[in-house]
CSV table of C-alpha atoms in Angstrom, one decimal:
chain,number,residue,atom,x,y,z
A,27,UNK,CA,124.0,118.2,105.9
A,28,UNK,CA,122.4,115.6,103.5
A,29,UNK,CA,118.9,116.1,103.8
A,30,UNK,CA,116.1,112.9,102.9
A,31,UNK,CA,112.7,114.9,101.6
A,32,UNK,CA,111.4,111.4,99.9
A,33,UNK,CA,113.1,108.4,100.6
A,34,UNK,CA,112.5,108.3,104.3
A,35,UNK,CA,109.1,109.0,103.7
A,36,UNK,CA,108.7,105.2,105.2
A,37,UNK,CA,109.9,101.7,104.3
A,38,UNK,CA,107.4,99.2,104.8
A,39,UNK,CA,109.4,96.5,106.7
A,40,UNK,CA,109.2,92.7,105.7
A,41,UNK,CA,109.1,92.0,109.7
A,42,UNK,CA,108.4,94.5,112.0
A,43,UNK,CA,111.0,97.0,112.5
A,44,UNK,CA,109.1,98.6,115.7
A,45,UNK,CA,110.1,95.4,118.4
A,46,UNK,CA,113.8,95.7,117.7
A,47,UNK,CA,117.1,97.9,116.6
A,48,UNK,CA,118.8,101.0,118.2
A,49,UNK,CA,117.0,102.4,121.0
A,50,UNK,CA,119.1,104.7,122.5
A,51,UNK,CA,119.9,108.5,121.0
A,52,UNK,CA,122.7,108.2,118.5
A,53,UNK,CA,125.7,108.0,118.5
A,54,UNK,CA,128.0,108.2,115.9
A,55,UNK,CA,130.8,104.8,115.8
A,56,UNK,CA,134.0,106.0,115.7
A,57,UNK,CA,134.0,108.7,112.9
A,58,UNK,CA,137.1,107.8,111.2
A,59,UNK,CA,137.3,108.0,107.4
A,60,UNK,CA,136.5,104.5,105.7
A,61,UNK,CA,139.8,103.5,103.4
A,62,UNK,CA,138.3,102.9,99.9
A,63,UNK,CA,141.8,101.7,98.6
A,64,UNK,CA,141.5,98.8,100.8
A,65,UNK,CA,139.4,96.0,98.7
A,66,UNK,CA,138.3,94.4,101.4
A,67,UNK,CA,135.9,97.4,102.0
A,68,UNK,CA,134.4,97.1,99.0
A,69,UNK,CA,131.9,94.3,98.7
A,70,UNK,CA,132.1,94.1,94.9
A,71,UNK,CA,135.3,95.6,92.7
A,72,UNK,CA,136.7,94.6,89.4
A,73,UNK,CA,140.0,94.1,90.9
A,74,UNK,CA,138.8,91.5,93.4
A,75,UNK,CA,136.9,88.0,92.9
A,76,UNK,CA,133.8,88.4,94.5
A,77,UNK,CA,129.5,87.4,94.2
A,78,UNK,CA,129.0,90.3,91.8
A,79,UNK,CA,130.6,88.4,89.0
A,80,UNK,CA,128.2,85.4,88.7
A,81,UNK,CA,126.1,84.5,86.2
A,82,UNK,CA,123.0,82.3,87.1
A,83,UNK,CA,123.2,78.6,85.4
A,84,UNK,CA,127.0,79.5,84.9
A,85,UNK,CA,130.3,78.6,86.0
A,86,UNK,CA,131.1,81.5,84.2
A,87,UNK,CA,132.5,84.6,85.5
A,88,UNK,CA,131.5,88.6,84.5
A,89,UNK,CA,134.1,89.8,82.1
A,90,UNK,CA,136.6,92.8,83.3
A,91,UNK,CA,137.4,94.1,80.4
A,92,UNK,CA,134.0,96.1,79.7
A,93,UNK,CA,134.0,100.2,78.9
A,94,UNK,CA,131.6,101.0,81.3
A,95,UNK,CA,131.0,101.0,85.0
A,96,UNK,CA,127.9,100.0,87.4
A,97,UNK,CA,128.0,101.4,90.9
A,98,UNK,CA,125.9,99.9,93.1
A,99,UNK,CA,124.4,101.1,96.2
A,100,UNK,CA,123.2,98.2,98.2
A,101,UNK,CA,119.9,97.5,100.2
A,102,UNK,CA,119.4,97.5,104.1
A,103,UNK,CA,120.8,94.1,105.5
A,104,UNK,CA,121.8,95.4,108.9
A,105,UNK,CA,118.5,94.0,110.9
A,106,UNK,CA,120.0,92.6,114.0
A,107,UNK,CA,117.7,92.3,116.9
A,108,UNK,CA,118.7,93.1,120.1
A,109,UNK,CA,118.9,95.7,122.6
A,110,UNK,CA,120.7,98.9,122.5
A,111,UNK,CA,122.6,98.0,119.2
A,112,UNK,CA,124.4,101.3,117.5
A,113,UNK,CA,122.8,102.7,114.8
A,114,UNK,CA,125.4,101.9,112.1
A,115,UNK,CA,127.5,98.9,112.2
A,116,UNK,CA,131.2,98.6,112.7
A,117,UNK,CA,132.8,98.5,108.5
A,118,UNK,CA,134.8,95.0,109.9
A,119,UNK,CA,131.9,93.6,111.0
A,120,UNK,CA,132.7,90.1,109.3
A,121,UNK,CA,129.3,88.3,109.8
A,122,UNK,CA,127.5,91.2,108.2
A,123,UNK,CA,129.8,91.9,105.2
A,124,UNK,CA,129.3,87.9,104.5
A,125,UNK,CA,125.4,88.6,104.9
A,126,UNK,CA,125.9,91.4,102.1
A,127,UNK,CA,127.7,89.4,100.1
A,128,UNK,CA,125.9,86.2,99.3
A,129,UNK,CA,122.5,88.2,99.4
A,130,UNK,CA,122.1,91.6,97.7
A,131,UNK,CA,125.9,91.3,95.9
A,132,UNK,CA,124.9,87.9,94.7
A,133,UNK,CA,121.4,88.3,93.7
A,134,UNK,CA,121.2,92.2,92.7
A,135,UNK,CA,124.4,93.5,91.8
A,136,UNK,CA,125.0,90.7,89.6
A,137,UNK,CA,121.9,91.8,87.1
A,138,UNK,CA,124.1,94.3,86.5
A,139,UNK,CA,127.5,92.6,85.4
A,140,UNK,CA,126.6,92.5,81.5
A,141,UNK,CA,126.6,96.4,81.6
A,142,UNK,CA,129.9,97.3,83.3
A,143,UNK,CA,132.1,97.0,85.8
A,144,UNK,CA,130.4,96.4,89.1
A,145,UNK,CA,131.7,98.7,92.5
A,146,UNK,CA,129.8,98.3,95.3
A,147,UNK,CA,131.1,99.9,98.5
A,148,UNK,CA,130.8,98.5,102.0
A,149,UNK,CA,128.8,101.2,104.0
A,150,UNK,CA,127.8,101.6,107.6
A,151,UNK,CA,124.4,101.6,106.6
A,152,UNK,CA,121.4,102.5,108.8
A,153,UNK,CA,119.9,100.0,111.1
A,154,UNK,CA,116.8,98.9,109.4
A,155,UNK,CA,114.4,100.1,112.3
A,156,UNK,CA,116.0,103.4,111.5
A,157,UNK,CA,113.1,104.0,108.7
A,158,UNK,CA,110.0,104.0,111.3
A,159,UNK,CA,111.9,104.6,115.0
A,160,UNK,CA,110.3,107.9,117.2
A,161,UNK,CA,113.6,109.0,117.9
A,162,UNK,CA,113.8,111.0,114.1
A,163,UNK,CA,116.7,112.7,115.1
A,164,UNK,CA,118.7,109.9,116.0
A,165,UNK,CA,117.7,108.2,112.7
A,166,UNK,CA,118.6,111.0,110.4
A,167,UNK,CA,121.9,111.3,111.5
A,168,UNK,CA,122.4,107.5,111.1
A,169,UNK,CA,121.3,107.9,107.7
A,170,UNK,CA,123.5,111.0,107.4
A,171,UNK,CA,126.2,108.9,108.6
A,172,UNK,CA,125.8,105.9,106.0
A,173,UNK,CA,125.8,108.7,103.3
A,174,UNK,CA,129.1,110.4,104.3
A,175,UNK,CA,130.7,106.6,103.6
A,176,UNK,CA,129.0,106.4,100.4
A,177,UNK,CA,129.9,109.3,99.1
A,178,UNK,CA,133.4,108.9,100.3
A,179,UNK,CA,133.3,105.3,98.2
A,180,UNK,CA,132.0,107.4,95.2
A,181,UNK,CA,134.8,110.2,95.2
A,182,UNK,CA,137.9,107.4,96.0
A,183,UNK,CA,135.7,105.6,92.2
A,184,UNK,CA,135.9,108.7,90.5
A,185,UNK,CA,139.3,109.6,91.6
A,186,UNK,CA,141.1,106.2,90.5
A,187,UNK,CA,138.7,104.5,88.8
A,188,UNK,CA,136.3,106.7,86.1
A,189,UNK,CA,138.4,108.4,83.6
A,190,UNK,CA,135.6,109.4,81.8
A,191,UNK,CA,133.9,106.1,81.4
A,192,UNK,CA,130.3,105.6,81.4
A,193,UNK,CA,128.4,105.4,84.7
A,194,UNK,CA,125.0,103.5,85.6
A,195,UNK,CA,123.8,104.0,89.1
A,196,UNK,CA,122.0,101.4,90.4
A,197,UNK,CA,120.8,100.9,94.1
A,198,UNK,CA,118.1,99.5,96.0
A,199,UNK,CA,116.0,100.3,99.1
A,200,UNK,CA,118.2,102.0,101.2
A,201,UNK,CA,120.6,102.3,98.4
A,202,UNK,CA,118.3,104.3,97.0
A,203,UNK,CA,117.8,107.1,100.2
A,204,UNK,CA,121.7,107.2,99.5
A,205,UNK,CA,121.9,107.2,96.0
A,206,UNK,CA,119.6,109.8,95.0
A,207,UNK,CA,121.2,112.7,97.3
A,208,UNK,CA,124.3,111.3,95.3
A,209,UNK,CA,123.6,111.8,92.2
A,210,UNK,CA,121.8,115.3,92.6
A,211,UNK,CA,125.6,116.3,94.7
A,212,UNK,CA,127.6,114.9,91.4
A,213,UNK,CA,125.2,115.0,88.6
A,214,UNK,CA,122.8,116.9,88.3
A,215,UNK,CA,123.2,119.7,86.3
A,216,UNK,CA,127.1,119.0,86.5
A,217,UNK,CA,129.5,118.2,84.0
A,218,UNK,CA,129.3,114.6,85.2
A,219,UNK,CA,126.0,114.5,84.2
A,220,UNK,CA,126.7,113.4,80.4
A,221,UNK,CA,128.8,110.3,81.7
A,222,UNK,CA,125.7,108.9,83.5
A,223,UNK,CA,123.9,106.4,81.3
A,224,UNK,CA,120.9,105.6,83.5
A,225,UNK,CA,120.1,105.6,87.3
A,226,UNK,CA,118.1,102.4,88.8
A,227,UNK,CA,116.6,104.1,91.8
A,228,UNK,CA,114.3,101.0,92.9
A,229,UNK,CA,112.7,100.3,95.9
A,230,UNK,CA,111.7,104.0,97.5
A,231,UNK,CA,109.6,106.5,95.8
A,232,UNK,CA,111.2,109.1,93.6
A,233,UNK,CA,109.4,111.9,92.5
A,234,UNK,CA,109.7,112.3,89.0
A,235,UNK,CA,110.6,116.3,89.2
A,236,UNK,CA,113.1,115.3,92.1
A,237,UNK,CA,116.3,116.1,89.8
A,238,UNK,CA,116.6,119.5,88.2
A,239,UNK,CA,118.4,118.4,84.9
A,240,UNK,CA,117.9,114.5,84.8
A,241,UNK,CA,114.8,113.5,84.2
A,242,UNK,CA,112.4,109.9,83.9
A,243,UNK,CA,113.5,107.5,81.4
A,244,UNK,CA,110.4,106.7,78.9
A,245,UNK,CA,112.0,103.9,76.7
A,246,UNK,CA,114.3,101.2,77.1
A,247,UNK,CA,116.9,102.9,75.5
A,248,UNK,CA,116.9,106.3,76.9
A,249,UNK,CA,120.2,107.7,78.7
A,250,UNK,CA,121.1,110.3,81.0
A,251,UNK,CA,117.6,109.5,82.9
A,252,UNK,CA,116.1,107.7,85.5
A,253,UNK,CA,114.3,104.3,86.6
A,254,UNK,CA,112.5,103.4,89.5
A,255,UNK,CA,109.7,101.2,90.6
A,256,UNK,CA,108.1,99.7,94.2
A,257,UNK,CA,106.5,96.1,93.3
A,258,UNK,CA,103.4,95.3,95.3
A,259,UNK,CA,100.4,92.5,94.4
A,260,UNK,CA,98.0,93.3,92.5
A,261,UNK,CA,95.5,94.7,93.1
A,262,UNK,CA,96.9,96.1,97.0
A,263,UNK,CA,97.2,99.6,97.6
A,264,UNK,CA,99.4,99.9,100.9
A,265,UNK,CA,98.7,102.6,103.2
A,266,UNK,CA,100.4,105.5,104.6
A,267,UNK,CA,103.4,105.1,101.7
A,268,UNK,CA,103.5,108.0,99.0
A,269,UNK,CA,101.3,106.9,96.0
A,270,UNK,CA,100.0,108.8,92.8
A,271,UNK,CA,101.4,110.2,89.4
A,272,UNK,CA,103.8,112.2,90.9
A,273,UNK,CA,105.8,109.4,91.8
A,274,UNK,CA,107.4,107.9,88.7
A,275,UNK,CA,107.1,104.1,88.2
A,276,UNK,CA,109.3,102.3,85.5
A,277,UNK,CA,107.7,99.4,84.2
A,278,UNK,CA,110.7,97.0,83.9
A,279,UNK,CA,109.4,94.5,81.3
A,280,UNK,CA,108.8,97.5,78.6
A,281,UNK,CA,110.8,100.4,80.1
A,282,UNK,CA,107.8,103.0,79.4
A,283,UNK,CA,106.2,105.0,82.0
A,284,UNK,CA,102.7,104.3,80.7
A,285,UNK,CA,99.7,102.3,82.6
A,286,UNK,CA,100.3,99.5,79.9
A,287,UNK,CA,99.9,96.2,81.5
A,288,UNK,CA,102.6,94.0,80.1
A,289,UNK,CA,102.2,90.1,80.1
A,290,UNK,CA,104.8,87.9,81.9
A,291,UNK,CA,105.8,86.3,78.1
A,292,UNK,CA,107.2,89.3,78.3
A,293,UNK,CA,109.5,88.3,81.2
A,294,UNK,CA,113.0,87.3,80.1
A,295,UNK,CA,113.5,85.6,83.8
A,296,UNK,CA,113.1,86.2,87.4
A,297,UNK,CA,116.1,84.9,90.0
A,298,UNK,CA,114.8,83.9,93.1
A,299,UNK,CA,115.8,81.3,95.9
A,300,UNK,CA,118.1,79.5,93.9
A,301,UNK,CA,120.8,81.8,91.9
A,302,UNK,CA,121.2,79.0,89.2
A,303,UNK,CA,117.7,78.5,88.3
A,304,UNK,CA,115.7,81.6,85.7
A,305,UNK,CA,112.4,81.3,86.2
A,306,UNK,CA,111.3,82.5,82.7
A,307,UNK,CA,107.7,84.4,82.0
A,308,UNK,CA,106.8,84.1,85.5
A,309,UNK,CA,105.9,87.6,86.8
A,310,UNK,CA,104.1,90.6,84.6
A,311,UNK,CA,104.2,94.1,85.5
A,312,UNK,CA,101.6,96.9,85.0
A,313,UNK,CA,102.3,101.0,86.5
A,314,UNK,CA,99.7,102.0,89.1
A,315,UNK,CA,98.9,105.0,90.8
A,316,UNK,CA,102.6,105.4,91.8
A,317,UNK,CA,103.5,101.5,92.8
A,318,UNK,CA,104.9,98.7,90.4
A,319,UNK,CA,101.7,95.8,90.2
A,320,UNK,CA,102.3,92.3,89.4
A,321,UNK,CA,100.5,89.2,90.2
A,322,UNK,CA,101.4,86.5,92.4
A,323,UNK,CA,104.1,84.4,90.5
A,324,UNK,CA,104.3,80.9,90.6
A,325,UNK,CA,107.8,79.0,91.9
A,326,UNK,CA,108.8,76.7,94.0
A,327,UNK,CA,106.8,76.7,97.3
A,328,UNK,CA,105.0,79.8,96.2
A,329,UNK,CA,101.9,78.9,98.1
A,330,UNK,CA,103.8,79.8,101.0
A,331,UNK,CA,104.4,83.5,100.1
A,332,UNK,CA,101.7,85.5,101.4
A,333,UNK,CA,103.0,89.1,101.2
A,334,UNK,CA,101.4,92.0,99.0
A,335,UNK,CA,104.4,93.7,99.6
A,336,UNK,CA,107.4,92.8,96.6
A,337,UNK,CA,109.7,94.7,98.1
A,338,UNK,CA,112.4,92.1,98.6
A,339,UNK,CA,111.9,90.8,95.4
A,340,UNK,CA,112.0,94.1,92.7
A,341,UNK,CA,115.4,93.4,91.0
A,342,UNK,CA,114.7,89.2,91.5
A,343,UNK,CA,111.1,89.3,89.8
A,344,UNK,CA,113.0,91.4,86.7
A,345,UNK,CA,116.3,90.7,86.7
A,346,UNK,CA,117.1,89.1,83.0
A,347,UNK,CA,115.2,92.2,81.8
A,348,UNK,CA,117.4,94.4,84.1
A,349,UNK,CA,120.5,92.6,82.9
A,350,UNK,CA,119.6,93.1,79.1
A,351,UNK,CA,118.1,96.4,79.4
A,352,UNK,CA,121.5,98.0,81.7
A,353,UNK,CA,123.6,96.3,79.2
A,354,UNK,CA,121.6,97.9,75.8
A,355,UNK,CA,121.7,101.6,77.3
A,356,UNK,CA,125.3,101.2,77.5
A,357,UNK,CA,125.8,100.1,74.1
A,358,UNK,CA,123.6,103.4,73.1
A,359,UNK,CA,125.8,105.2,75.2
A,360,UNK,CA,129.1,104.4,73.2
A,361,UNK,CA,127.5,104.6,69.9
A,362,UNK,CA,126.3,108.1,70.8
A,363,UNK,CA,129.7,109.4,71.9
A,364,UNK,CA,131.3,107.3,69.1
């Protein structure tokens, strides 16, 4: 049984979760074993045309031919309303697996596309009310249940796919509850371990002792390590989330661990709204007391964003640096075994 010691700790929800999502006790959809040889459950593959291939101002398309891989665990975009909805979502659920595609595959897997090839299995994710219901039982098992399809996803990639190639993991949200149990099942302290270039754990808090063998990354080229950061205004402190140096922050615009605030002319280019527009030296970054700080960018109808909370937005706010920075640790990671 997988168990969730940090990355359930709580998600703070961009609406509310409480007023909506699964209310009665789980149950499981029908447990049958997800077929990873069928493309169409995969939401991005290299053998397959799909949204993790663009490139923003481009017509261009991410190159195949690359000697490295990215998988990519994505974010919570089950959030149906509703009453008595199941706790994971049906694998052929068509409107979803188009709401996955032209969000998080478009605007977060696609940071990634310089670096590798990008696989991104569909999952029955948890509903999103999952992270704050009363009914912890039932929630844990839905997470339990998203995580037995991930897995299953990572075992068909290593099986046909890997070959001994390099690896980045990359996930956010609750990509991240699944892809940290993940990498401690195949990783850590494995003989895996060596093929993993870098993991981008963003979105949830990760401990920075959580791993036994892989530890934080503390410059922008460091492999076999990990990233993660939460973004929040600056200057907020949210409540009742874990906060402190025990939690290990990445600042993404100098890849250092450090308190170092770094300037947005530091920013290679956020992608927000519009895919096709890089919004260049819009958003700094600065590592606080266990949370990601950045001020208030500026972009088109800006004045309307009143959140302290970044969550939605900690690839988007970073994602040229992402792209260059997933991209350079891959090129160490060949010269290395070269």
């Amino acid at each position: 049984m997988i168990r969730y010691p940090f990355f359930c700790l709580l998600f703070v929800c961009i609406s509310s979760c409480k007023s909506y999502g699964p209310v009665a006790a789980f149950n499981s959809p029908k447990p049958e074993i997800v077929d990873y040889g069928n493309l169409d459950h995969w939401a991005a593959h290299p053998n397959k045309r799909d949204n993790a291939d663009k490139i923003p101002g481009s017509d261009a398309r991410a190159q195949v031919n690359l000697d490295a891989d990215v998988f990519f665990v994505h974010p919570t975009i089950y959030n149906n309303k509703g009453k008595n909805l199941p706790w994971n979502p049906s694998i052929t659920d068509s409107v979803l697996n188009a709401r996955v595609d032209n969000s998080t595959i478009k605007f977060q897997a696609s940071a990634f596309n310089k670096a590798g090839r990008v696989f991104a299995p569909r999952y029955r994710q948890a509903h999103l009310s999952s992270y704050t219901s009363s009914d912890s039982l039932s929630a844990k098992r839905a997470f339990e249940f998203a995580y037995n399809d991930v897995k299953s996803a990572f075992e068909h990639y290593l099986t046909y796919y890997n070959n001994g190639r390099p690896v980045i993991i990359a996930s956010h949200s609750q990509g991240t509850t699944h892809a940290g149990p993940l990498i401690k099942e195949f990783f850590d302290g494995t003989s895996l371990q060596q093929q993993l270039v870098a993991a981008y754990l963003i979105g949830m808090p990760v401990p920075k002792n959580y791993f036994k063998s892989i530890f934080p990354c503390e410059s922008a080229d460091g492999l076999n390590c990990t990233i993660s950061w939460r973004t929040f205004k600056r200057g907020h402190l949210p409540e009742d989330v874990p906060l402190g140096d025990s939690i290990l922050v990445t600042n993404p615009l100098s890849w250092n661990i450090d308190t170092t605030h770094v300037l947005k002319v530091k920013n290679k280019g956020a992608v927000l709204r519009n895919f096709d527009k890089v919004l260049r030296r819009r958003v700094d970054a600065q590592v606080h007391n266990g949370i990601l700080w950045a001020n208030k960018p500026r972009f088109p109808w800006s004045f309307l964003f009143r959140r302290k909370n970044y969550h939605i937005a900690d690839i988007n706010f970073y994602y040229m640096n992402i792209k260059e920075n997933a991209k350079g640790r891959v090129d160490k990671w060949l010269e290395a075994r070269n």
